[in-house]
Amino acid sequence: MNWVTLALNNFTLSYGLTINQSVTGYEGQDTIIFGGVSVAQQTFGLATNTPFSDVEDGIIGVWIIPLIDAKINRKSVGTVPTAPAIIDTGTTLVYGISSVVDAIHSQIPDAILYSLQQEQIWLIPCDTISVVSFPFDNGLYSIDPAELIMNTNKSICISGLQSNHANFWFKFI
């Protein structure tokens, strides 16, 4: 059995470096081909591969999953507007809707919203133990506190979760 057949019969997409964080194809067209081959509109679970443009140019688009909640230490931060979450972007940060990002950080002890000119950046203690998580479909994607920090010094760090002024989430998994 070649690797393509094996991959198609045992389909699992894993993103990032976190152990046990994966998206599994089980609904719709669960096919992935490596090596730059065109990927058309595909769906598995609630994730959809959406092209960057309406032109069918063979360029892979983005994987989108609807986000319906955000949690801090497994407790919902309240009303979260349903919004698309673009996953596997290659960035180490998570960007989200400002009101939700603010609500999450308001639950992290000693988090500070730092303003510099026109930009605002969330800072959190480097030793935070707060766990941010996002439910997708039937699973819960949790961000380990060590992955939430971007170290700047020994006591205060830049949060890996920042505001995006658009109505979508960017980078999970």
XYZ file of N, CA and C in Angstrom:
519
model
N 0.852 -1.168 0.000
C 0.000 0.000 0.000
C 0.904 1.239 0.000
N 0.675 2.162 -0.946
C 1.509 3.365 -0.988
C 1.033 4.384 0.045
N 1.829 5.434 0.279
C 1.515 6.409 1.330
C 0.257 7.207 1.030
N -0.062 7.444 -0.249
C -1.275 8.186 -0.593
C -2.503 7.377 -0.197
N -2.529 6.090 -0.547
C -3.647 5.226 -0.182
C -3.765 5.129 1.331
N -2.632 4.967 2.002
C -2.629 4.899 3.457
C -3.185 6.185 4.062
N -2.765 7.332 3.535
C -3.242 8.623 4.047
C -4.739 8.790 3.817
N -5.214 8.371 2.641
C -6.634 8.521 2.335
C -7.502 7.610 3.193
N -6.979 6.443 3.553
C -7.737 5.496 4.361
C -7.661 5.788 5.855
N -6.668 6.533 6.282
C -6.459 6.836 7.698
C -6.254 8.327 7.863
N -7.232 9.106 7.444
C -7.073 10.555 7.330
C -7.114 11.259 8.679
N -6.067 11.970 9.001
C -6.019 12.865 10.151
C -5.153 14.043 9.779
N -5.654 15.244 10.019
C -4.845 16.444 9.830
C -4.386 16.903 11.192
N -3.101 17.065 11.391
C -2.582 17.594 12.641
C -1.845 18.875 12.346
N -2.090 19.885 13.137
C -1.489 21.190 12.939
C -0.694 21.573 14.175
N 0.310 22.396 13.987
C 1.057 22.938 15.109
C 1.953 21.906 15.750
N 2.472 22.247 16.910
C 3.419 21.395 17.602
C 2.846 20.786 18.865
N 1.601 21.071 19.179
C 1.006 20.595 20.409
C 0.553 19.154 20.247
N 0.931 18.320 21.180
C 0.555 16.909 21.141
C -0.944 16.777 21.395
N -1.577 15.843 20.719
C -2.999 15.529 20.859
C -3.932 16.646 20.415
N -3.494 17.537 19.562
C -4.356 18.567 18.992
C -4.485 18.231 17.511
N -5.628 17.745 17.083
C -5.763 17.385 15.676
C -7.189 17.587 15.192
N -7.316 17.663 13.891
C -8.605 17.737 13.226
C -8.693 16.486 12.373
N -9.767 15.744 12.486
C -9.875 14.483 11.763
C -10.981 14.562 10.724
N -10.684 14.104 9.515
C -11.684 14.084 8.460
C -12.643 12.938 8.664
N -13.915 13.259 8.765
C -14.898 12.201 8.947
C -16.203 12.490 8.240
N -16.332 13.652 7.655
C -17.576 14.041 7.021
C -17.245 14.692 5.688
N -18.011 14.450 4.693
C -17.756 15.112 3.416
C -16.532 14.546 2.721
N -15.802 15.400 2.038
C -14.618 14.973 1.298
C -13.394 15.090 2.186
N -12.912 13.982 2.703
C -11.748 14.047 3.563
C -10.514 13.563 2.808
N -9.987 14.442 1.984
C -8.827 14.129 1.161
C -7.811 15.245 1.281
N -6.559 14.863 1.426
C -5.480 15.846 1.381
C -4.359 15.252 0.541
N -3.764 16.073 -0.271
C -2.652 15.631 -1.110
C -1.508 16.591 -0.872
N -0.332 16.061 -0.605
C 0.841 16.888 -0.373
C 1.605 17.076 -1.673
N 2.363 18.145 -1.760
C 3.224 18.344 -2.916
C 2.725 19.394 -3.878
N 1.854 20.292 -3.454
C 1.436 21.403 -4.295
C 0.341 21.085 -5.289
N -0.321 19.960 -5.148
C -1.415 19.616 -6.040
C -2.645 20.423 -5.638
N -3.432 20.846 -6.612
C -4.615 21.667 -6.373
C -5.580 21.004 -5.396
N -6.098 21.793 -4.467
C -7.122 21.336 -3.539
C -8.360 22.186 -3.782
N -9.442 21.562 -4.206
C -10.686 22.289 -4.465
C -11.468 22.431 -3.164
N -12.675 22.913 -3.256
C -13.539 23.105 -2.089
C -13.703 21.776 -1.369
N -13.200 21.679 -0.139
C -13.265 20.448 0.630
C -13.889 20.719 1.977
N -14.549 19.712 2.519
C -15.166 19.848 3.828
C -14.912 18.594 4.635
N -14.563 18.747 5.903
C -14.540 17.625 6.825
C -14.949 18.173 8.179
N -15.874 17.471 8.847
C -16.425 18.022 10.074
C -17.060 19.356 9.751
N -16.689 20.355 10.518
C -17.209 21.691 10.277
C -16.197 22.572 9.562
N -15.031 22.022 9.209
C -13.999 22.824 8.544
C -14.204 22.800 7.040
N -13.974 23.928 6.414
C -14.102 24.060 4.969
C -12.849 24.708 4.421
N -12.341 24.178 3.315
C -11.225 24.826 2.633
C -11.818 25.848 1.694
N -11.546 27.117 1.950
C -12.111 28.209 1.171
C -11.021 28.886 0.367
N -11.161 28.966 -0.957
C -10.133 29.615 -1.777
C -9.982 31.085 -1.413
N -8.785 31.638 -1.665
C -8.538 33.050 -1.414
C -9.339 33.937 -2.357
N -9.695 33.419 -3.534
C -10.441 34.220 -4.496
C -11.446 33.330 -5.212
N -12.289 33.939 -6.024
C -13.280 33.188 -6.787
C -12.665 32.502 -8.001
N -11.425 32.819 -8.313
C -10.749 32.238 -9.467
C -10.204 30.874 -9.075
N -10.553 29.833 -9.819
C -10.035 28.495 -9.551
C -8.638 28.409 -10.145
N -7.648 28.819 -9.341
C -6.275 28.879 -9.835
C -5.394 27.767 -9.282
N -5.984 26.839 -8.520
C -5.209 25.734 -7.981
C -4.466 26.075 -6.706
N -4.606 27.300 -6.235
C -3.932 27.691 -5.002
C -4.821 27.318 -3.825
N -4.219 26.664 -2.847
C -4.965 26.266 -1.667
C -5.408 27.510 -0.917
N -6.627 27.507 -0.440
C -7.162 28.641 0.307
C -6.872 28.525 1.786
N -7.859 28.789 2.609
C -7.694 28.743 4.052
C -8.707 27.774 4.655
N -8.349 27.157 5.774
C -9.263 26.278 6.480
C -10.051 27.111 7.473
N -11.375 27.026 7.413
C -12.243 27.834 8.257
C -13.165 26.928 9.078
N -13.236 27.217 10.386
C -14.139 26.516 11.295
C -14.929 27.581 12.048
N -16.247 27.433 12.201
C -16.994 28.430 12.974
C -16.649 28.347 14.462
N -16.402 29.487 15.068
C -16.108 29.572 16.497
C -17.348 30.093 17.208
N -17.796 29.383 18.239
C -19.034 29.768 18.915
C -18.841 30.147 20.378
N -17.653 29.934 20.926
C -17.425 30.245 22.333
C -15.931 30.405 22.582
N -15.606 31.010 23.698
C -14.231 31.125 24.174
C -14.280 30.906 25.676
N -13.271 30.222 26.198
C -13.274 29.894 27.623
C -11.933 30.248 28.246
N -11.983 30.585 29.513
C -10.775 30.774 30.296
C -10.920 29.862 31.511
N -9.971 28.962 31.682
C -10.030 27.945 32.742
C -11.352 27.183 32.701
N -11.756 26.825 31.473
C -12.965 26.039 31.164
C -14.281 26.758 31.466
N -14.229 28.050 31.775
C -15.443 28.835 32.029
C -15.654 29.796 30.868
N -16.863 29.787 30.303
C -17.180 30.653 29.169
C -17.002 32.118 29.546
N -16.497 32.905 28.605
C -16.326 34.341 28.855
C -17.619 35.102 28.584
N -18.657 34.408 28.212
C -19.940 35.059 27.950
C -20.301 34.970 26.490
N -21.142 35.856 26.068
C -21.623 35.835 24.697
C -20.483 36.068 23.722
N -20.301 35.125 22.842
C -19.287 35.237 21.796
C -20.017 35.236 20.464
N -19.855 36.288 19.669
C -20.514 36.277 18.358
C -19.948 35.148 17.505
N -20.830 34.364 16.885
C -20.348 33.301 16.011
C -19.543 33.936 14.889
N -18.329 33.455 14.735
C -17.430 34.043 13.745
C -16.544 32.956 13.169
N -16.092 33.134 11.939
C -15.196 32.141 11.359
C -13.825 32.186 12.024
N -13.228 31.019 12.167
C -11.864 30.914 12.678
C -11.003 30.332 11.565
N -10.010 31.080 11.143
C -9.092 30.618 10.105
C -7.950 29.907 10.812
N -7.714 28.638 10.456
C -6.721 27.843 11.172
C -5.508 27.537 10.308
N -4.452 27.100 10.962
C -3.203 26.695 10.315
C -2.665 27.784 9.405
N -2.370 28.926 9.984
C -1.943 30.076 9.199
C -0.438 30.231 9.123
N 0.288 29.517 9.948
C 1.734 29.656 9.969
C 2.221 30.694 10.956
N 1.325 31.433 11.580
C 1.725 32.397 12.596
C 1.673 31.743 13.969
N 2.448 32.259 14.901
C 2.428 31.712 16.256
C 1.391 32.400 17.125
N 0.809 33.484 16.639
C -0.187 34.226 17.409
C -1.602 33.787 17.069
N -2.526 34.087 17.982
C -3.952 33.944 17.716
C -4.524 35.354 17.734
N -5.211 35.738 16.668
C -5.864 37.039 16.596
C -7.363 36.814 16.637
N -8.074 37.628 17.436
C -9.507 37.432 17.549
C -10.272 38.728 17.678
N -11.583 38.582 17.741
C -12.489 39.715 17.863
C -12.168 40.461 19.161
N -12.010 41.764 19.070
C -11.548 42.587 20.198
C -12.349 42.373 21.478
N -13.673 42.374 21.384
C -14.495 42.248 22.595
C -14.258 40.917 23.300
N -14.041 39.852 22.538
C -13.811 38.535 23.123
C -12.393 38.446 23.682
N -11.415 38.962 22.943
C -10.027 38.973 23.421
C -9.944 39.761 24.731
N -10.637 40.892 24.793
C -10.660 41.690 26.020
C -11.310 40.907 27.166
N -12.412 40.211 26.881
C -13.101 39.422 27.910
C -12.210 38.294 28.428
N -11.470 37.660 27.540
C -10.546 36.595 27.952
C -9.478 37.167 28.872
N -8.832 38.244 28.439
C -7.749 38.816 29.243
C -8.248 39.394 30.567
N -9.513 39.814 30.621
C -10.042 40.333 31.888
C -10.114 39.237 32.949
N -10.075 37.973 32.513
C -10.111 36.842 33.439
C -8.718 36.295 33.760
N -7.684 36.820 33.128
C -6.307 36.404 33.414
C -5.749 37.366 34.464
N -5.419 36.859 35.653
C -4.909 37.744 36.702
C -3.695 38.550 36.234
N -3.726 39.848 36.537
C -2.632 40.784 36.248
C -2.386 41.034 34.762
N -3.336 40.705 33.901
C -3.202 41.049 32.474
C -3.351 42.560 32.327
N -2.593 43.133 31.394
C -2.574 44.584 31.189
C -2.739 44.873 29.704
N -3.612 45.820 29.376
C -3.731 46.287 27.996
C -2.797 47.483 27.839
N -1.734 47.296 27.086
C -0.696 48.311 26.909
C -0.933 49.038 25.592
N -0.956 50.357 25.646
C -1.166 51.162 24.440
C 0.133 51.821 24.023
N 0.443 51.713 22.750
C 1.624 52.340 22.174
C 1.195 52.965 20.859
N 1.145 54.278 20.828
C 0.654 55.025 19.666
C -0.746 54.537 19.319
N -0.967 54.011 18.136
C -2.293 53.550 17.705
C -2.549 52.085 18.053
N -1.538 51.377 18.535
C -1.651 49.942 18.794
C -1.927 49.653 20.263
N -2.655 48.581 20.503
C -2.868 48.086 21.854
C -2.417 46.635 21.889
N -1.665 46.289 22.923
C -1.101 44.949 23.048
C -1.415 44.422 24.441
N -1.915 43.194 24.496
C -2.170 42.571 25.791
C -0.880 41.982 26.334
N -0.593 42.289 27.606
C 0.548 41.738 28.328
C 0.009 40.873 29.458
N 0.673 39.751 29.716
C 0.257 38.850 30.786
C 1.489 38.428 31.579
N 1.287 37.978 32.826
C 2.433 37.486 33.592
C 3.071 36.287 32.885
N 4.388 36.247 32.874
C 5.092 35.146 32.196
C 4.822 33.801 32.861
N 4.410 33.825 34.122
C 4.145 32.576 34.833
C 2.643 32.285 34.956
N 1.847 32.831 34.040
C 0.400 32.607 34.105
C 0.075 31.117 34.049
N -0.970 30.742 34.767
C -1.445 29.358 34.704
C -2.838 29.294 34.076
N -3.311 30.417 33.588
C -4.631 30.478 32.950
C -4.625 29.710 31.637
N -5.672 28.923 31.420
C -5.799 28.132 30.196
C -6.935 28.708 29.355
N -6.600 29.176 28.160
C -7.586 29.675 27.205
C -7.977 28.504 26.315
N -9.269 28.340 26.052
C -9.709 27.247 25.183
C -10.878 27.696 24.314
N -11.017 26.989 23.199
C -12.048 27.297 22.213
C -12.714 25.996 21.784
N -14.049 25.883 21.946
C -14.733 24.687 21.476
C -14.974 24.747 19.967
N -14.633 23.664 19.296
C -14.900 23.490 17.870
C -15.619 22.164 17.708
N -16.764 22.165 17.050
C -17.519 20.944 16.813
C -17.728 20.245 18.152
N -17.235 19.034 18.324
C -17.410 18.300 19.577
C -16.155 18.292 20.434
N -15.153 19.065 20.073
C -13.903 19.065 20.817
C -13.613 20.408 21.447
N -12.599 20.425 22.288
C -12.167 21.647 22.951
C -10.678 21.819 22.680
N -10.310 22.916 22.027
C -8.915 23.210 21.738
C -8.390 24.122 22.841
N -7.484 23.609 23.660
C -6.928 24.378 24.766
C -5.519 24.826 24.438
N -5.208 26.052 24.826
C -3.870 26.596 24.631
C -3.132 26.478 25.954
N -2.070 25.695 25.968
C -1.246 25.549 27.155
C -0.720 26.926 27.555
N -0.724 27.272 28.849
C -0.230 28.589 29.252
C 1.176 28.901 28.729
N 2.024 27.904 28.625
C 3.379 28.124 28.105
C 3.353 28.548 26.645
N 2.311 28.147 25.903
C 2.187 28.525 24.498
C 1.476 29.864 24.330
N 0.884 30.364 25.397
C 0.155 31.627 25.341
C 1.080 32.829 25.504
N 2.285 32.601 26.013
C 3.181 33.721 26.291
C 4.267 33.865 25.237
N 4.624 35.111 24.999
C 5.778 35.441 24.163
C 6.702 36.230 25.083
N 7.770 35.609 25.515
C 8.619 36.162 26.560
C 9.273 37.476 26.154
N 9.155 38.473 27.000
C 9.845 39.745 26.792
C 10.791 40.041 27.944
N 10.472 39.597 29.130
C 11.379 39.665 30.272
C 10.936 38.613 31.278
N 11.439 38.656 32.482
C 11.158 37.580 33.433
C 9.788 37.651 34.101
N 9.138 38.810 34.091
C 7.878 38.905 34.821
C 6.658 39.188 33.943
N 6.820 39.966 32.900
C 5.675 40.311 32.052
C 5.970 39.898 30.611
N 5.000 39.298 29.955
C 5.182 38.788 28.593
C 4.060 39.295 27.690
N 4.317 39.295 26.410
C 3.279 39.600 25.430
C 2.388 38.373 25.307
N 1.090 38.585 25.352
C 0.144 37.490 25.186
C 0.157 37.023 23.732
N 0.041 35.726 23.539
C -0.053 35.169 22.194
C -1.439 35.324 21.598
N -2.351 35.951 22.334
C -3.724 36.199 21.893
C -3.935 37.706 21.843
N -4.139 38.239 20.645
C -4.269 39.681 20.458
C -5.531 40.002 19.652
N -5.929 41.260 19.692
C -7.142 41.709 18.999
C -6.937 41.846 17.502
N -7.992 41.500 16.782
C -8.062 41.670 15.341
C -9.313 42.505 15.113
N -9.210 43.577 14.411
C -10.349 44.482 14.274
C -11.373 44.021 13.236
N -11.137 42.893 12.613
C -12.114 42.307 11.688
C -12.999 41.339 12.477
N -14.042 40.843 11.872
C -14.978 39.948 12.541
C -14.641 38.482 12.263
N -13.401 38.093 12.542
C -13.013 36.698 12.403
C -11.850 36.397 13.331
N -11.615 35.111 13.524
C -10.485 34.628 14.312
C -9.430 34.122 13.353
N -8.195 34.216 13.750
C -7.075 33.897 12.871
C -6.082 33.034 13.623
N -5.857 31.826 13.151
C -4.856 30.890 13.646
C -5.293 30.165 14.902
N -5.584 28.958 14.743
C -5.746 28.059 15.869
C -4.855 26.892 15.576
N -4.948 25.842 16.138
C -4.294 24.590 15.833
C -2.934 24.758 15.191
